[in-house]
């Protein structure tokens, strides 16, 4: 273990790893009324056994806390306000026309409900069959409800500070290859993606923010420009490395696991931890890194696509 990061394969094998982590959580966050462990998945395709690693890690630590007489919950976020990025092999190829829309806005391949629900339903049934009780958080509903409005506006007002944090985690070579000029990047950076009201897609560019509740954006597909009040037209989603620490604060998360990609140096957890402290003035949760699950001979991690 290093700081707030735990490598599951490095823990003492003579003691239950969930007990070890539960004790570390209590040490870092003493005297809380409720201890929240978190997990989440973007329902972009089949929710597979590799995803279960995330769920069972958070759930087991939450259970270990309960066994100690501690009030605990395990929340599970359906990141269905994420964009539809690519068409999985088990989905009709013509779904390419929906790329860029929120997963909750894409129609279901079977015609019942949304694309997100199509993949959420069998997972939730499997959890019921296993007796695993999760508190589900539908991120489309959370964003649309206005629950995150204040944090979105805080992030917009501190967008240049966030840009500087992101730049601090980039290598000089990386910035050069991406063609990033620091002053231009800071000046033009906005920590949100916007789903166009004209196309429902995120092929947009934020042009300005009024410092209160309204933004002006350009829809790249139609060429239209529009000014919207985000408290009335909730089409903005925080960028991942801002969204993640935002939810730590909103849900008061004390423990969350993540894969090797999030745990890598300069990756999501490191960057989000700094944003949590510097922008949101909150303490990052304890984080456990786990390795990806693969299929022998496959040569790569499991993927929903």
XYZ file of C-alpha atoms in Angstrom:
305
model
C 0.000 0.000 0.000
C 1.208 3.507 -0.836
C -0.647 6.503 0.602
C -4.337 6.038 -0.153
C -3.760 3.420 -2.862
C -3.973 -0.300 -2.185
C -2.813 -3.108 -4.442
C -4.940 -6.132 -3.666
C -2.232 -8.580 -4.733
C 0.187 -7.001 -2.226
C -1.949 -7.445 0.896
C -1.114 -9.987 3.603
C -2.609 -13.255 2.361
C -3.035 -14.552 5.929
C -5.766 -11.991 6.618
C -8.986 -11.348 4.719
C -8.234 -8.484 2.322
C -11.714 -7.062 2.887
C -11.027 -6.892 6.637
C -7.680 -5.207 6.029
C -9.266 -2.581 3.783
C -12.221 -2.071 6.148
C -9.787 -1.363 9.002
C -7.854 1.084 6.809
C -11.104 2.850 5.905
C -12.006 3.223 9.584
C -8.521 4.521 10.326
C -8.660 7.130 7.569
C -12.293 8.131 8.104
C -13.098 7.745 11.837
C -16.475 8.391 13.395
C -18.649 8.603 10.297
C -22.380 7.948 10.618
C -22.473 6.157 7.257
C -19.614 4.585 5.278
C -20.137 4.578 1.522
C -18.286 2.177 -0.778
C -18.717 2.794 -4.495
C -18.492 1.055 -7.844
C -19.793 1.858 -11.301
C -19.944 0.813 -14.917
C -20.806 2.471 -18.198
C -23.417 0.164 -19.813
C -21.800 0.450 -23.239
C -22.069 -3.285 -23.908
C -22.444 -6.598 -22.116
C -21.595 -6.228 -18.414
C -19.074 -9.059 -18.142
C -17.202 -10.920 -15.426
C -14.342 -8.422 -15.531
C -16.794 -5.702 -14.484
C -17.922 -7.909 -11.611
C -14.436 -7.510 -10.126
C -15.223 -3.846 -9.505
C -18.595 -4.582 -7.937
C -17.585 -7.443 -5.672
C -14.537 -5.570 -4.348
C -16.632 -2.604 -3.193
C -19.449 -4.822 -1.947
C -17.155 -7.088 0.064
C -15.516 -4.158 1.849
C -18.955 -2.698 2.613
C -19.995 -6.100 4.009
C -16.832 -6.283 6.138
C -17.716 -2.902 7.648
C -21.239 -4.122 8.436
C -19.810 -7.201 10.137
C -17.926 -4.836 12.447
C -21.216 -3.217 13.413
C -20.601 -0.180 11.180
C -23.409 1.357 9.125
C -22.372 0.978 5.497
C -23.820 1.015 1.994
C -22.530 0.011 -1.428
C -23.631 2.328 -4.230
C -23.399 1.346 -7.863
C -23.463 4.028 -10.561
C -24.857 3.319 -13.976
C -22.833 5.777 -16.029
C -25.550 5.905 -18.648
C -25.116 9.640 -19.308
C -21.784 8.705 -20.932
C -21.568 8.986 -24.699
C -22.139 5.994 -26.989
C -18.568 5.495 -28.248
C -18.586 2.434 -30.499
C -20.877 -0.315 -31.735
C -20.275 -3.675 -29.985
C -20.104 -6.845 -32.060
C -23.497 -8.046 -30.771
C -25.357 -4.856 -31.774
C -26.579 -4.030 -35.328
C -23.944 -2.163 -37.337
C -26.372 0.632 -38.221
C -26.234 1.800 -34.586
C -23.195 3.757 -35.732
C -25.657 6.585 -36.403
C -26.142 6.985 -32.629
C -22.456 7.463 -31.754
C -22.066 10.588 -29.626
C -25.477 10.358 -27.953
C -25.939 9.533 -24.247
C -26.329 5.792 -23.721
C -29.697 6.489 -22.116
C -30.910 8.200 -25.321
C -29.869 5.429 -27.724
C -32.744 2.991 -28.463
C -32.510 -0.584 -27.219
C -31.432 -3.243 -29.748
C -34.581 -5.205 -28.816
C -36.884 -2.197 -29.065
C -37.709 -2.160 -25.343
C -36.520 0.917 -23.469
C -33.046 2.369 -24.005
C -29.712 0.922 -25.042
C -28.462 1.445 -21.475
C -31.423 -0.412 -19.965
C -30.890 -3.287 -22.392
C -27.520 -4.017 -20.747
C -28.465 -2.928 -17.218
C -31.419 -5.300 -16.821
C -29.543 -8.653 -16.978
C -26.825 -7.364 -14.631
C -29.339 -6.239 -12.015
C -31.127 -9.581 -12.282
C -27.805 -11.399 -11.803
C -27.112 -9.344 -8.667
C -30.537 -10.280 -7.284
C -29.866 -13.936 -8.056
C -26.575 -13.693 -6.137
C -28.167 -11.931 -3.195
C -25.986 -8.848 -3.693
C -27.801 -5.701 -2.551
C -26.643 -2.530 -4.275
C -27.968 1.024 -4.119
C -28.191 1.951 -7.803
C -27.467 5.472 -9.034
C -28.749 6.279 -12.515
C -26.398 9.037 -13.634
C -28.728 10.351 -16.345
C -31.370 10.879 -13.669
C -28.813 12.419 -11.289
C -27.676 14.944 -13.910
C -31.195 15.710 -15.147
C -32.500 16.207 -11.596
C -30.240 19.209 -11.050
C -28.443 17.538 -8.155
C -25.072 18.355 -9.723
C -25.895 21.874 -10.960
C -23.954 23.724 -8.276
C -20.853 21.609 -8.820
C -21.033 22.025 -12.593
C -21.075 25.810 -12.150
C -18.265 25.658 -9.589
C -16.213 23.644 -12.076
C -16.962 26.085 -14.889
C -15.908 29.004 -12.715
C -12.689 27.183 -11.838
C -12.106 25.825 -15.347
C -8.672 27.422 -15.742
C -7.494 25.958 -12.433
C -8.724 22.536 -13.560
C -6.940 22.967 -16.897
C -3.668 23.683 -15.089
C -4.079 20.550 -12.967
C -4.685 18.440 -16.078
C -1.624 19.948 -17.752
C 0.499 19.141 -14.708
C -0.111 15.437 -15.320
C 0.860 15.586 -18.992
C 4.416 14.976 -20.148
C 6.145 17.509 -22.365
C 6.293 14.881 -25.084
C 2.583 14.171 -24.723
C 1.707 17.857 -24.977
C 3.924 18.242 -28.012
C 2.398 15.220 -29.778
C -1.118 16.496 -29.049
C -0.205 19.951 -30.305
C -1.073 21.535 -26.969
C -0.008 25.125 -26.387
C -0.481 25.636 -22.664
C -1.863 29.199 -22.685
C -4.329 28.365 -25.461
C -5.366 25.127 -23.718
C -6.040 26.911 -20.421
C -7.969 29.708 -22.094
C -10.211 27.414 -24.153
C -10.714 24.543 -21.686
C -14.198 23.784 -20.357
C -14.703 20.819 -17.978
C -17.950 19.711 -19.613
C -19.199 17.973 -22.701
C -22.476 19.229 -24.136
C -25.176 17.178 -25.866
C -26.578 19.303 -28.673
C -30.314 19.988 -28.552
C -30.262 19.743 -32.353
C -28.721 16.257 -32.673
C -28.549 14.896 -29.078
C -24.856 14.243 -29.802
C -21.740 15.600 -28.090
C -20.121 16.882 -31.273
C -20.116 20.373 -29.797
C -17.767 23.131 -28.717
C -18.364 25.377 -25.719
C -17.781 28.961 -26.790
C -18.425 30.839 -23.547
C -19.820 30.729 -20.024
C -21.577 33.717 -18.443
C -20.239 33.034 -14.943
C -23.694 32.124 -13.670
C -25.864 29.389 -15.229
C -25.683 29.840 -19.010
C -23.294 28.630 -21.697
C -23.074 29.254 -25.416
C -22.031 26.334 -27.586
C -21.671 25.425 -31.237
C -23.180 22.232 -32.666
C -20.512 21.042 -35.091
C -22.856 18.825 -37.127
C -25.465 21.496 -37.837
C -23.327 24.619 -37.484
C -25.939 26.082 -35.130
C -24.975 28.194 -32.114
C -27.166 28.238 -29.025
C -27.158 29.822 -25.568
C -28.772 27.668 -22.880
C -29.490 28.016 -19.184
C -28.157 24.753 -17.751
C -30.620 24.867 -14.858
C -33.437 24.562 -17.402
C -31.811 22.582 -20.220
C -29.540 20.012 -18.585
C -27.376 18.906 -21.505
C -23.961 19.210 -19.864
C -21.897 16.388 -18.365
C -18.675 16.893 -16.430
C -15.492 15.448 -17.928
C -14.556 12.114 -16.345
C -11.636 13.305 -14.199
C -13.886 16.041 -12.790
C -17.053 13.938 -12.630
C -15.375 11.218 -10.548
C -14.190 13.424 -7.645
C -17.460 15.357 -7.819
C -19.304 12.120 -6.999
C -16.876 11.276 -4.204
C -17.997 14.467 -2.528
C -21.708 14.236 -3.300
C -21.994 10.634 -2.109
C -19.379 10.937 0.673
C -17.413 7.960 -0.666
C -14.759 6.409 1.600
C -13.689 3.491 -0.597
C -13.725 2.733 -4.313
C -11.755 0.176 -6.326
C -10.521 0.623 -9.887
C -8.668 -1.099 -12.672
C -5.028 -0.769 -13.604
C -5.786 2.016 -16.107
C -7.259 4.274 -13.409
C -4.395 3.412 -11.041
C -1.508 4.125 -13.409
C 0.823 7.030 -12.529
C -0.804 10.238 -13.720
C -4.031 8.341 -14.376
C -7.606 9.053 -13.358
C -7.197 8.444 -9.630
C -4.104 10.631 -9.228
C -5.576 13.466 -11.280
C -9.029 13.235 -9.692
C -7.489 13.223 -6.204
C -5.817 16.572 -6.869
C -9.030 17.997 -8.316
C -10.900 16.703 -5.246
C -8.545 18.595 -2.934
C -7.849 21.760 -4.932
C -11.235 22.361 -6.571
C -13.839 20.642 -4.386
C -12.040 20.818 -1.020
C -12.767 17.173 -0.206
C -10.664 14.177 0.795
C -10.249 11.454 -1.815
C -11.420 7.953 -0.825
C -9.226 4.961 -0.190
C -8.574 3.317 -3.557
C -7.834 -0.328 -4.350
C -6.209 -1.258 -7.639
C -7.107 -4.565 -9.227
C -5.803 -6.213 -12.378
C -7.933 -6.822 -15.433
C -9.577 -10.176 -16.004
C -8.613 -11.846 -19.256
C -9.337 -15.041 -21.146
C -6.400 -17.379 -21.561
C -4.922 -17.045 -25.030
C -6.948 -13.902 -25.751
C -4.074 -11.502 -25.244
C -6.212 -8.627 -23.966
C -8.581 -7.621 -21.172
C -12.282 -8.422 -21.292
C -14.325 -5.776 -23.033
C -18.038 -5.085 -23.319
C -17.516 -4.303 -27.021
